[in-house]
Coordinates of C-alpha atoms in Angstrom, one line a residue:
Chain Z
X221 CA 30.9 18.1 -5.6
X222 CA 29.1 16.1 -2.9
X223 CA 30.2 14.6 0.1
X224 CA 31.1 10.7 -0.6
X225 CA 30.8 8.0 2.0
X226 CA 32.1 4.6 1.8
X227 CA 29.9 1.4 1.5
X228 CA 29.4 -2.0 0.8
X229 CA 28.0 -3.8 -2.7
X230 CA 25.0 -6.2 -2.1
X231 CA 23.7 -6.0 -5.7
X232 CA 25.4 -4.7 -8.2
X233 CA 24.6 -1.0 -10.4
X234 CA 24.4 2.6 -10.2
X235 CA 21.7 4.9 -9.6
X236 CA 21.4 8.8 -8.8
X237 CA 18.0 9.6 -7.3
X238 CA 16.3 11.5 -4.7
X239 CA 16.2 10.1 -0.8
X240 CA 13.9 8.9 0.8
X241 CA 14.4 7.7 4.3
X242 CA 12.7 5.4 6.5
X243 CA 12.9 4.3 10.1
X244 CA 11.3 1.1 9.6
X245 CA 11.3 -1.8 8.3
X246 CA 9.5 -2.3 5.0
X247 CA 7.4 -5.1 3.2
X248 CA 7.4 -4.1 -0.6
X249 CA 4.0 -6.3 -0.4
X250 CA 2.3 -2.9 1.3
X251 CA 3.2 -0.5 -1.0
X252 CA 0.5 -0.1 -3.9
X253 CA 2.2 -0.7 -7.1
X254 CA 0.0 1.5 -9.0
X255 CA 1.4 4.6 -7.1
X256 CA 4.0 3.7 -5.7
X257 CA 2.9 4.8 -2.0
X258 CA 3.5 2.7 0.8
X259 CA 0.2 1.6 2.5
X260 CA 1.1 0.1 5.5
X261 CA -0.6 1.2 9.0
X262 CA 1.4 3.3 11.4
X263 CA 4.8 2.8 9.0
X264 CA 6.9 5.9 8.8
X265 CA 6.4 5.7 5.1
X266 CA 2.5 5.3 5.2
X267 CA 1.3 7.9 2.6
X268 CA 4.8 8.3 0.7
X269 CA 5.9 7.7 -2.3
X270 CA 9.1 5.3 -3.0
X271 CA 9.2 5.6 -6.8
X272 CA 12.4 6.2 -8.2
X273 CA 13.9 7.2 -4.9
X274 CA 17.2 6.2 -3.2
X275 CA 15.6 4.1 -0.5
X276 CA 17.1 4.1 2.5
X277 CA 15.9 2.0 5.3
X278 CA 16.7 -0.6 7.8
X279 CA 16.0 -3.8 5.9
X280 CA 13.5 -5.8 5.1
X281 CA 10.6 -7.7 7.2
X282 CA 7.9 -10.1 5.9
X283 CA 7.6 -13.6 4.3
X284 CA 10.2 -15.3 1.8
X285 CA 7.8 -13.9 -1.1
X286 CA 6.4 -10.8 -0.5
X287 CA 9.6 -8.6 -1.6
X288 CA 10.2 -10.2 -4.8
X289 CA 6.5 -10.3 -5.8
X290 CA 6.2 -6.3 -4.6
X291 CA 9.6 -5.1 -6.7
X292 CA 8.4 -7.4 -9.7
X293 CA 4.7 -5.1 -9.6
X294 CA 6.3 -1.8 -8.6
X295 CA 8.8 -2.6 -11.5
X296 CA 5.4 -3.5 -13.7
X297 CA 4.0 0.1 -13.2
X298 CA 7.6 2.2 -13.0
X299 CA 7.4 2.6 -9.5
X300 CA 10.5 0.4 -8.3
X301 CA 12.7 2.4 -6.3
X302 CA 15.9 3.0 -8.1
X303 CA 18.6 2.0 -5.5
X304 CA 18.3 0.8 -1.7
X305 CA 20.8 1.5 1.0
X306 CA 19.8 -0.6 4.2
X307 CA 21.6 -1.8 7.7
X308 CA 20.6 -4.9 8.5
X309 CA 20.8 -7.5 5.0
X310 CA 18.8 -10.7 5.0
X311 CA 18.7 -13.4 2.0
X312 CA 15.4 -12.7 1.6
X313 CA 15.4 -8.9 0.3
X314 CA 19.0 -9.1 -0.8
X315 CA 17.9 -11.7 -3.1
X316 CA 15.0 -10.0 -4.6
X317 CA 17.4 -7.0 -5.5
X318 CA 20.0 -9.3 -7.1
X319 CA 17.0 -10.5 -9.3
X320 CA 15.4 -7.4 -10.2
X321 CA 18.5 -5.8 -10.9
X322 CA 18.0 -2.7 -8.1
X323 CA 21.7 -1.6 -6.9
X324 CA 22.0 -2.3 -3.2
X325 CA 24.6 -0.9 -0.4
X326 CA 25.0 -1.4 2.7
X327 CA 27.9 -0.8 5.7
X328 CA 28.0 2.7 5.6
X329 CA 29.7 5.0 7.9
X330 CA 27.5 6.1 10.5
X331 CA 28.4 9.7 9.4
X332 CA 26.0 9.2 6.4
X333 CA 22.6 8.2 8.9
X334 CA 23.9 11.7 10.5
X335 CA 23.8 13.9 7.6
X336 CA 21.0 12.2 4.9
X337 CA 17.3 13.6 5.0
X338 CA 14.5 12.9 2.7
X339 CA 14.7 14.8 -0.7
X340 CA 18.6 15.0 -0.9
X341 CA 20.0 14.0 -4.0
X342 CA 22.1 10.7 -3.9
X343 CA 24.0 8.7 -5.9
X344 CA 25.0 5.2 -5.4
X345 CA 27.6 3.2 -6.9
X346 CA 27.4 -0.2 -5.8
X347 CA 30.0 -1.0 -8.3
X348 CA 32.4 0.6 -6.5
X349 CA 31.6 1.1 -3.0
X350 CA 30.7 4.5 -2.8
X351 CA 28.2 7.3 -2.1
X352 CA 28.0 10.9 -3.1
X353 CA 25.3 13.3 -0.9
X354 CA 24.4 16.2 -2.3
X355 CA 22.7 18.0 0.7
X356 CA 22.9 21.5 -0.7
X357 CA 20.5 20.6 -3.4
X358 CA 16.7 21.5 -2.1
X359 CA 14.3 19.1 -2.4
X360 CA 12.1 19.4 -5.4
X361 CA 8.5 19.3 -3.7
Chain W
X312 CA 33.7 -16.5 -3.1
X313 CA 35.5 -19.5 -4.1
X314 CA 33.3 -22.1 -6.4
X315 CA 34.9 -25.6 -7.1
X316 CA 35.0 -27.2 -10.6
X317 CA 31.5 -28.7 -10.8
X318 CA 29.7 -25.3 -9.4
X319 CA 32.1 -23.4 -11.6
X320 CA 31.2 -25.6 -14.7
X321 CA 27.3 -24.8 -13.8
X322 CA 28.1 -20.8 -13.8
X323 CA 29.7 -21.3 -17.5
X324 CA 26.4 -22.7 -18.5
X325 CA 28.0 -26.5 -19.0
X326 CA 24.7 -27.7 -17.4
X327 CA 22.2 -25.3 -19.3
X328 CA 21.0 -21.8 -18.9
X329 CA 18.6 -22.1 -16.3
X330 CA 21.1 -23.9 -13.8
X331 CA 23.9 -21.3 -14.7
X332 CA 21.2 -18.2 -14.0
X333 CA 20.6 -19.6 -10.6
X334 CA 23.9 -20.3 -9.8
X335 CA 25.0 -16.5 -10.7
X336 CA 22.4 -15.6 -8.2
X337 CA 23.4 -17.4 -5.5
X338 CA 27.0 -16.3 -6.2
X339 CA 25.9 -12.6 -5.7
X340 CA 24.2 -13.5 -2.7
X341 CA 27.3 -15.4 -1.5
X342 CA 29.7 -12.2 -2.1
X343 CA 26.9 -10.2 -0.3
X344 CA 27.2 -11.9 2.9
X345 CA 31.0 -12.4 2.3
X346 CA 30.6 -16.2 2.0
X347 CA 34.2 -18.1 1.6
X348 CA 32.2 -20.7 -0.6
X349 CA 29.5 -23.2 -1.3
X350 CA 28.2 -26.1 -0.3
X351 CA 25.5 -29.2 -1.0
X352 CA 22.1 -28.8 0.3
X353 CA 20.1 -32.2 1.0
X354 CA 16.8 -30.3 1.5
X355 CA 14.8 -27.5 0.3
X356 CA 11.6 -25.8 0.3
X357 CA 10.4 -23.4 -2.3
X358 CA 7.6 -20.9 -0.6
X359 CA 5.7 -20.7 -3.9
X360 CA 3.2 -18.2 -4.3
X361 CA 1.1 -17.8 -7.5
X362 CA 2.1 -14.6 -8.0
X363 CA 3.3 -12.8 -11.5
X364 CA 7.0 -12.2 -9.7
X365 CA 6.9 -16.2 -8.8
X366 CA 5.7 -17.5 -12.2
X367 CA 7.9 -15.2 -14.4
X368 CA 10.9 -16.3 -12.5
X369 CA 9.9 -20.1 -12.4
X370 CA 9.6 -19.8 -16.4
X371 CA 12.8 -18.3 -17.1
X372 CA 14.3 -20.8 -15.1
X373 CA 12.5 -23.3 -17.0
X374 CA 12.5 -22.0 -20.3
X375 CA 16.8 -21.8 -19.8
X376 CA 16.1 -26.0 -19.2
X377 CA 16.8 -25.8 -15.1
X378 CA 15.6 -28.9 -13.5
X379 CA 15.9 -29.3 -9.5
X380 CA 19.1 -31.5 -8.5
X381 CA 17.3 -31.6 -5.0
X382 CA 13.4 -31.5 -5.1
X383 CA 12.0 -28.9 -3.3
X384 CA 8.6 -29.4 -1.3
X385 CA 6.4 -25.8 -2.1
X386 CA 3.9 -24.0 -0.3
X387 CA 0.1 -23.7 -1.4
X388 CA -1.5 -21.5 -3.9
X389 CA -4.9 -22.1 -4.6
X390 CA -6.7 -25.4 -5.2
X391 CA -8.3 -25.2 -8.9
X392 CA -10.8 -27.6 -8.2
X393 CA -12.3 -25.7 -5.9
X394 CA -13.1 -22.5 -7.3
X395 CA -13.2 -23.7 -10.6
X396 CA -16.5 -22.9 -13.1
X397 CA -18.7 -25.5 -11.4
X398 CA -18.3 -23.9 -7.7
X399 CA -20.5 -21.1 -6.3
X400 CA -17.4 -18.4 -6.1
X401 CA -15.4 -19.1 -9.1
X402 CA -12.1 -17.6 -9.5
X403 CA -11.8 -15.1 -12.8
X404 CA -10.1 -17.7 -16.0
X405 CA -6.8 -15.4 -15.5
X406 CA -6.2 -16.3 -12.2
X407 CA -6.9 -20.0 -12.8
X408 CA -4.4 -19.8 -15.8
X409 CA -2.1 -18.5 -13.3
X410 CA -2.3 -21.5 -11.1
X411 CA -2.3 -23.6 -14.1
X412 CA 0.9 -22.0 -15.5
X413 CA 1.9 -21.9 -12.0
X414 CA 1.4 -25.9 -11.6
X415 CA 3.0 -26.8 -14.7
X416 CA 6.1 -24.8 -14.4
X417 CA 6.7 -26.3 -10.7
X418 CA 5.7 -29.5 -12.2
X419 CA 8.7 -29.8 -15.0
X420 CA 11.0 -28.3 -12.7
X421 CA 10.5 -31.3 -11.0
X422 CA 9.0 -30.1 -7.5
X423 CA 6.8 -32.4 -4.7
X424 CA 3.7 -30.3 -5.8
X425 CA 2.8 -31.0 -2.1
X426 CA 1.1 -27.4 -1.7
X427 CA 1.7 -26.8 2.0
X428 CA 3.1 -24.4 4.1
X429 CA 3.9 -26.6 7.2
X430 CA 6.6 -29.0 5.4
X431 CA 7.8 -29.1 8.7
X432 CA 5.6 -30.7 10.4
X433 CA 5.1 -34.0 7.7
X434 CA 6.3 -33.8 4.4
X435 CA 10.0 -32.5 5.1
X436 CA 11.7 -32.9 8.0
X437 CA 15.3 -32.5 8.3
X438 CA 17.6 -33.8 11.3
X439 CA 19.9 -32.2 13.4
X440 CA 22.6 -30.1 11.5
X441 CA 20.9 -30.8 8.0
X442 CA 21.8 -28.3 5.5
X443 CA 19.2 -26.8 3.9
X444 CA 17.3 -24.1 2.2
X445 CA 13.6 -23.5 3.7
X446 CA 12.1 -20.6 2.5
X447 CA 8.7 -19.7 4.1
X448 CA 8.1 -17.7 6.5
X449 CA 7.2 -20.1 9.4
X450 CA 9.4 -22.7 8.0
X451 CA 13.2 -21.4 8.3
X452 CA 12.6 -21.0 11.7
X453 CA 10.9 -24.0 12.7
X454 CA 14.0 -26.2 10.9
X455 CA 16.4 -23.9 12.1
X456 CA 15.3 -23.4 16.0
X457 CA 12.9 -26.8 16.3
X458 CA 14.8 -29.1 14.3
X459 CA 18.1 -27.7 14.8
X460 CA 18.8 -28.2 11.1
X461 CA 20.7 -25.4 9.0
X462 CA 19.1 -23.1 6.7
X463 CA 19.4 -19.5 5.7
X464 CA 16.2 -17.1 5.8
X465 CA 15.8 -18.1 1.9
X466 CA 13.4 -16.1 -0.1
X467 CA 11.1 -18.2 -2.9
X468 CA 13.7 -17.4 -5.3
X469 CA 16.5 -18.1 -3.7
X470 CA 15.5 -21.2 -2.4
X471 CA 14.7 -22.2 -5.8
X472 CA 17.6 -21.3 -7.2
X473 CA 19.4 -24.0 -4.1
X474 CA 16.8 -26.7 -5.3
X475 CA 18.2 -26.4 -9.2
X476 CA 22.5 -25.9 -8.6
X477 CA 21.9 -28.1 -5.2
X478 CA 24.1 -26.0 -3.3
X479 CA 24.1 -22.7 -1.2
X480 CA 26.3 -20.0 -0.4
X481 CA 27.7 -20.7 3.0
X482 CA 27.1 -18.0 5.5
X483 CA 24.9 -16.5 8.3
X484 CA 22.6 -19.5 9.8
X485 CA 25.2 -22.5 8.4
X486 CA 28.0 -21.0 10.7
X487 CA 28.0 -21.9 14.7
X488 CA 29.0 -18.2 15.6
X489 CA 25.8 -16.6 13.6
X490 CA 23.4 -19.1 15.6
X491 CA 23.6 -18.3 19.1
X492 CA 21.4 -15.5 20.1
X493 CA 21.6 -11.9 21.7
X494 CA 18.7 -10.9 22.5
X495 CA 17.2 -12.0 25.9
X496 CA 12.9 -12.5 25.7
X497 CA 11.7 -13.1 29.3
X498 CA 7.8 -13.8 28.7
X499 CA 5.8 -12.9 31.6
X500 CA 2.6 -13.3 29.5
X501 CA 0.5 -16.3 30.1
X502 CA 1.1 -18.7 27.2
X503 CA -1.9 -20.9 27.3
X504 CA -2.7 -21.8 23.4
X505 CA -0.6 -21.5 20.5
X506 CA -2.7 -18.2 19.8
X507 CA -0.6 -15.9 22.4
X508 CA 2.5 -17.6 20.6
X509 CA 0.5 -15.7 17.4
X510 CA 1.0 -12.4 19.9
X511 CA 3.9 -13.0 20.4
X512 CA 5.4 -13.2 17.6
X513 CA 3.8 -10.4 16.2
X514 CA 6.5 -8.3 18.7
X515 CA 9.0 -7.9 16.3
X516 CA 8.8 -4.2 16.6
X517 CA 9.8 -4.4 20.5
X518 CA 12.4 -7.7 20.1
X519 CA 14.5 -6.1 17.5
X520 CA 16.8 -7.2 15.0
X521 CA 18.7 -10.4 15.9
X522 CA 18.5 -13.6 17.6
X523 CA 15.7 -13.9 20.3
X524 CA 16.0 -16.2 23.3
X525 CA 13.0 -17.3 25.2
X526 CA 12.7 -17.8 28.4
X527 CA 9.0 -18.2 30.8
X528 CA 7.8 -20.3 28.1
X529 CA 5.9 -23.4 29.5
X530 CA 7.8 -26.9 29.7
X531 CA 5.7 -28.4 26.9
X532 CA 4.5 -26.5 23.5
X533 CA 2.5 -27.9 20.9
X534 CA 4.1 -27.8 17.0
X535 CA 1.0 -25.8 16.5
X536 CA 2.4 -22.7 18.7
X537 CA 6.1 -23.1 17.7
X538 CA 5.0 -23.3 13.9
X539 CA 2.9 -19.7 15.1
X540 CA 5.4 -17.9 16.9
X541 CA 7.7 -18.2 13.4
X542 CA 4.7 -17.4 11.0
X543 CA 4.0 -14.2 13.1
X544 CA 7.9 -13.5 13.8
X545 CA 8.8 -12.9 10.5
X546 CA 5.2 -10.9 9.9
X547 CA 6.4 -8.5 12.2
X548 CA 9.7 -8.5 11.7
X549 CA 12.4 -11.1 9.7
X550 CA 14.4 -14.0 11.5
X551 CA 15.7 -17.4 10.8
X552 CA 16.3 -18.5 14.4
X553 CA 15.3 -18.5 18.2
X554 CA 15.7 -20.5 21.1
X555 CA 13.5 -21.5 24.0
X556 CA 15.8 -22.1 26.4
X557 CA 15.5 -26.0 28.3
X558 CA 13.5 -26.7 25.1
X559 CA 14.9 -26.3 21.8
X560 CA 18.0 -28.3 20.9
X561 CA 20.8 -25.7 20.7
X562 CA 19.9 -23.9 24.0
X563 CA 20.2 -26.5 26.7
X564 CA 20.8 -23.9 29.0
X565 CA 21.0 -19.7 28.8
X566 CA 24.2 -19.5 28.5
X567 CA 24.7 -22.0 25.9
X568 CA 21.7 -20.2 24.3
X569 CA 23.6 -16.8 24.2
X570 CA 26.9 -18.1 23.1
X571 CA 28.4 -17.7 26.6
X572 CA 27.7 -13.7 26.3
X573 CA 25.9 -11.4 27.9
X574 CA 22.5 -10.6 26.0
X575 CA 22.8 -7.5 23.8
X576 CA 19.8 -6.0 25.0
X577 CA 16.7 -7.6 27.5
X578 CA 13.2 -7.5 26.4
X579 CA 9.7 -8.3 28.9
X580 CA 6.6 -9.3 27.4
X581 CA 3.7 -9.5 29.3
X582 CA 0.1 -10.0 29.1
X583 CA -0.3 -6.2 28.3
X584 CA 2.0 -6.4 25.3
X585 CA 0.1 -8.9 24.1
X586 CA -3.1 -6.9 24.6
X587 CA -1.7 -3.8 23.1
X588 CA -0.4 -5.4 19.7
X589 CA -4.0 -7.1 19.6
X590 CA -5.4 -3.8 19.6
X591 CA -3.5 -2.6 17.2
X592 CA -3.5 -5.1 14.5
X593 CA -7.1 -6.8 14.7
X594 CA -10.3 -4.6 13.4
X595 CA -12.8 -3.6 16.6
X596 CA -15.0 -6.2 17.5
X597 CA -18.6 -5.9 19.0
X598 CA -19.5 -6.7 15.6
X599 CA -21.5 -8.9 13.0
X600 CA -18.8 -10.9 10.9
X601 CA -19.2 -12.5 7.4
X602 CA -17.1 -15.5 8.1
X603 CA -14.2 -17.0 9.9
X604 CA -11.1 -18.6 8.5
X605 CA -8.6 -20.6 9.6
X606 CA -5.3 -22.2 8.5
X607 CA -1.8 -19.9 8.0
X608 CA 0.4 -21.6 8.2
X609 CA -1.7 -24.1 7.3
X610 CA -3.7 -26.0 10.6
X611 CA -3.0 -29.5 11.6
X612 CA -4.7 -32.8 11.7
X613 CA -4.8 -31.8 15.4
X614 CA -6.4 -28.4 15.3
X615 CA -9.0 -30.3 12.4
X616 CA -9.6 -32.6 15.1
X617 CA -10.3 -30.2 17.8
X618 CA -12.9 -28.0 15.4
X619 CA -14.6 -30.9 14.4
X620 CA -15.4 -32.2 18.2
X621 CA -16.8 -28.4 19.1
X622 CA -18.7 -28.4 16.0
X623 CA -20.2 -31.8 16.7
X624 CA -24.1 -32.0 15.6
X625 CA -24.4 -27.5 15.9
X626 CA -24.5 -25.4 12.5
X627 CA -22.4 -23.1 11.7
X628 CA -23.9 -18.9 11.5
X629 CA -21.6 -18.5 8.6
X630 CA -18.9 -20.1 6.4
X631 CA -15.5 -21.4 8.4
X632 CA -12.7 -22.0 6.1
X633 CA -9.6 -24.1 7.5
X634 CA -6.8 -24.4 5.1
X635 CA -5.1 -27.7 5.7
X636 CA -2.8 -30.0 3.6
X637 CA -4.0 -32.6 1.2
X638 CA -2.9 -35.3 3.5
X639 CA -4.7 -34.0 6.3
X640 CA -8.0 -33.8 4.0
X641 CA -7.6 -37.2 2.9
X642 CA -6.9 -37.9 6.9
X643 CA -9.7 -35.9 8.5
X644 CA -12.0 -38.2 5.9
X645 CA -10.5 -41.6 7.2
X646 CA -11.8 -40.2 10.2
X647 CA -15.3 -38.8 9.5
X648 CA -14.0 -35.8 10.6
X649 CA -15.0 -34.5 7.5
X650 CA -18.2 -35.4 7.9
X651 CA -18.8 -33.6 11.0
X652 CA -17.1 -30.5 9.1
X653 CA -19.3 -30.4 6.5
X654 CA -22.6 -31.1 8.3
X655 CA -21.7 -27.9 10.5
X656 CA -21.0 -25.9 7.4
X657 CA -17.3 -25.5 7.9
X658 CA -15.1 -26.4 4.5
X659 CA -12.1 -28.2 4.9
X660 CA -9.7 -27.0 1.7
X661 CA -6.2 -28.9 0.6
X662 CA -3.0 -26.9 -1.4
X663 CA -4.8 -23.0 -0.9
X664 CA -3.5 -20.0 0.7
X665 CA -5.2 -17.0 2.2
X666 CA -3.5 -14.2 0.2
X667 CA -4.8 -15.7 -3.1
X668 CA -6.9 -14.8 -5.7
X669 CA -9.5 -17.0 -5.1
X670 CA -10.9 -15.5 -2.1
X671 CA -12.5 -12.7 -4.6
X672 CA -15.5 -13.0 -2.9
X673 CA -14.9 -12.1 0.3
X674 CA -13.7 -8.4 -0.8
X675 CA -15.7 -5.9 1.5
X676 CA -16.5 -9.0 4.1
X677 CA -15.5 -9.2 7.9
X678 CA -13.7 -12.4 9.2
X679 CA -12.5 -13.5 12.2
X680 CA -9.3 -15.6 12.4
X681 CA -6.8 -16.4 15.1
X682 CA -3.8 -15.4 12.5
X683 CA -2.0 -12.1 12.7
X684 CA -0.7 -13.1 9.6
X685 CA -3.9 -14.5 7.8
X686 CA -5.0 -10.8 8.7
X687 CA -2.2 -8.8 7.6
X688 CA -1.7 -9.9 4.3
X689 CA -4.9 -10.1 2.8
X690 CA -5.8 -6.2 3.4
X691 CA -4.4 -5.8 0.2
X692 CA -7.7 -7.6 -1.6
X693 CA -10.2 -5.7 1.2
X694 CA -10.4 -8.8 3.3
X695 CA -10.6 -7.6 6.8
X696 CA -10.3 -9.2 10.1
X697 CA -11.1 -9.2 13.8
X698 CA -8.5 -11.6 15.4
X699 CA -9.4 -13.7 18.6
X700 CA -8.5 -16.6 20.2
X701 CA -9.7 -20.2 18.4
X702 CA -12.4 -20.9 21.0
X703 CA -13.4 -17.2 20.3
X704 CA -13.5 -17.6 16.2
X705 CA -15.3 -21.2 16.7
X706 CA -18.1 -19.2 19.2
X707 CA -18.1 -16.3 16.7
X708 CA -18.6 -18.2 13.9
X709 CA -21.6 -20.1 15.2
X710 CA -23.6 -17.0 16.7
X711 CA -22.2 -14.5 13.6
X712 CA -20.9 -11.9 15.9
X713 CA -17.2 -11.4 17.6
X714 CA -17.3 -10.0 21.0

């Protein structure tokens, strides 16, 4: 049983994945859609991988296209990430989810920021409201 | 969110497929941002982009019979003339189908095919307390914090959704309380040319998230830097709205400005900021450079103007590219501007973006540019830059070396 948190639907969906967690801001334009790898200079992600993942970061930064036109090639080459969990919403990534059908949360309890690392297993249901951590699980590197 | 008969009717499909597809979209987005309901739009902007993601959702749209209520002005992709067959780059036949498909799509949903990225500035103006949808990112913005009309930070999509049901969600940047800012900008930097607004801009990293209020800013500014400082704001970072307080209309004073509360947090900028995010975000120079290019967001009649006096009767070392409207083309020719242009070497080029497909030919190359965001984007095609100062590109582009 993991621990669940409470949160907020932005786009709609379920999705149990592995996390991966940023401290920045991310433009889906600068990860390669090919590998999935973020390519960005001096990112937190830069060299990671997002495929698949529970993506948790900030929010999103860039121009009104480059978020819908990353998630559409990641999506191309099975790289989209699987569900996002941000802070700070803007029409311009929420929108992009919505249309590529990624579930997105946000407005969760600070207790979550505390606890999640990279690697833990997550599941989100945006349908709901809720999360469910699984911490004990080791990453599979 | 509550959605009255007609916009209810257009959800059930009573006005086609296409117009009910965008209308569930911008109901999600409405719920997302806990909006109480919707309402009519009298402007728009679609920041179109030639891309797969842009055409595949344009064509659904279409092919469910969506036609814009409100027609949307759109932002450049490339011009097919110009690197078509007969030029000396031409652009590979499946990119030019792209544009084509791209064109035609935009062209039955009933867009002004007007190809810029400065609507702002010309083509589509809105007055104070307009509602709109401006995506694009220098655009929102400029009609938001220039023009003191309403839009949200609309992506492509969702802007082009607005343009077909006619209405948006209401929420965030429509609401007085979500307008004034919180974060206090005191710019010590010396703000001579609309480049430092580039720099600027490009401190997202050290404004953080919210609402930025300028003050230090000198008592007149050009369009040309208030159209940069939102290119390079939302390059760095995403926002919808500043102020410049004693300039901008909603921030007649500080105070006003901040809502009548204290600023959430303070933020100093000076001239070493802007040093320091130069040095991180422009290649080295010291260097020999292939050519320079100009134009995102796309330059004015103005800047055109200003080239084409420093150019006068000298030759160019290599090619300068300035991406400009069609209207300022058809302008700068009026004037002999163009003329002048061409004799130098420099190519003046209507309706085309930087991060497009037809710039093959500059894979591996060197510019120069005075655009963070010219720079920034196209890394993803191997198009590198050194970024400078105008004068700087101008000087660099004659000799073919960037000090």
């Amino acid at each position: 049983m993991g621990k669940r948190f409470a949160c907020h639907r932005i786009s709609k969906g379920q999705a149990q994945a592995r996390a991966v967690v940023s401290g920045d801001k991310l433009c889906f334009y600068q990860v390669e859609p090919e590998s999935g790898i973020v390519m960005e200079r001096a990112h937190t992600l830069e060299g990671k991988k997002i495929s698949k993942s529970v993506l948790i970061f900030p929010g999103g930064k860039g121009s009104s296209v480059v978020q819908a036109d990353g998630l559409y090639q990641l999506n191309m080459h099975g790289n989209m990430p699987s569900a996002m969990i941000i802070q700070y919403p803007e029409p311009v990534l929420v929108s992009s989810a919505i249309i590529m059908e990624i579930p997105m949360v946000d407005r969760v309890e600070a207790a979550f920021y505390d606890t999640v690392r990279s690697g833990d297993l997550i599941l989100v249901n945006a349908d709901e409201g809720y999360l469910e951590l699984f911490p004990e699980l080791a990453p599979s590197v | 969110m509550f959605l009255n008969d007609e916009q209810k009717a257009m959800m059930d499909g009573k006005c086609g497929r296409g117009a009910a597809y965008a209308m569930e979209i911008q109901f999600a987005l409405g719920e997302a941002f806990d909006a109480p309901d919707m309402v009519p739009i009298t402007r728009a902007h679609v920041a179109l982009s030639n891309q797969e993601a842009d055409l595949w959702f344009a064509e659904k749209l279409l092919a469910g019979g969506a036609h814009c209520r409100i027609a949307p002005t759109v932002n450049p992709g490339f011009c097919l003339s110009l690197f078509s067959e007969h030029c000396a780059h031409p652009v590979e036949e499946k990119f030019a189908a792209l544009m084509r498909r791209t064109h035609n799509a935009y062209r039955q949903l009933g867009a002004v095919l007007s190809y810029n990225c400065t609507p702002y500035m010309g083509s589509n103006v809105p007055h104070f307390g307009e509602i709109c949808a401006f995506s694009e990112s220098s655009a929102t913005p400029y009609v938001n914090a220039v023009w003191g009309a309403r839009s949200n930070r609309e992506g492509a999509n969702s802007a082009l959704c607005a343009a077909i049901t006619g209405f948006v969600p209401r929420y965030g940047l429509l609401l007085d309380e979500n307008r004034t800012g919180d974060i206090h900008v005191h710019v010590e930097a010396d703000m001579k040319t609309p480049y430092e607004y580039h720099l600027l801009g490009m401190m997202g990293k050290k404004i953080g998230e919210g609402i930025p209020v300028f003050t230090g800013l000198p008592r007149i500014i050009p369009p040309e830097a208030l159209r940069n400082l939102g290119a390079q704001l939302n390059t760095s970072g995403a926002y919808g709205m500043y102020h410049i307080v004693g300039f901008t209309p909603e921030a007649p004073s500080l105070t006003a400005a901040l809502g009548g509360k204290p600023a959430r947090h303070e933020v100093v900028i000076t001239n070493q900021d802007l040093k320091d995010i130069l040095e991180e975000i422009s290649d080295p120079g010291g260097r020999k450079i292939d050519f320079a290019m100009f134009g995102c967001p796309h330059f004015s009649l103005d800047e055109v103007k200003y080239i084409a006096e420093k150019l006068s009767g000298q030759s160019l070392a290599v090619p300068m590219y300035i991406l400009v409207s069609s209207t300022t083309v058809e302008m700068a020719g009026r004037m002999g501007l163009l003329e002048i242009l061409t004799a130098a070497g420099a190519e003046l080029l209507p309706d085309t973006c930087p991060d497009q497909p037809c710039w093959h030919f500059l894979a591996g190359k060197e510019g120069v540019t005075e655009s963070p965001k010219c720079a920034y984007y196209p890394q993803r095609r191997g198009i590198h830059f050194v970024i400078r100062d105008l004068d700087s590109c101008i000087e660099a582009a004659l000799k073919g070396e960037v000090n």
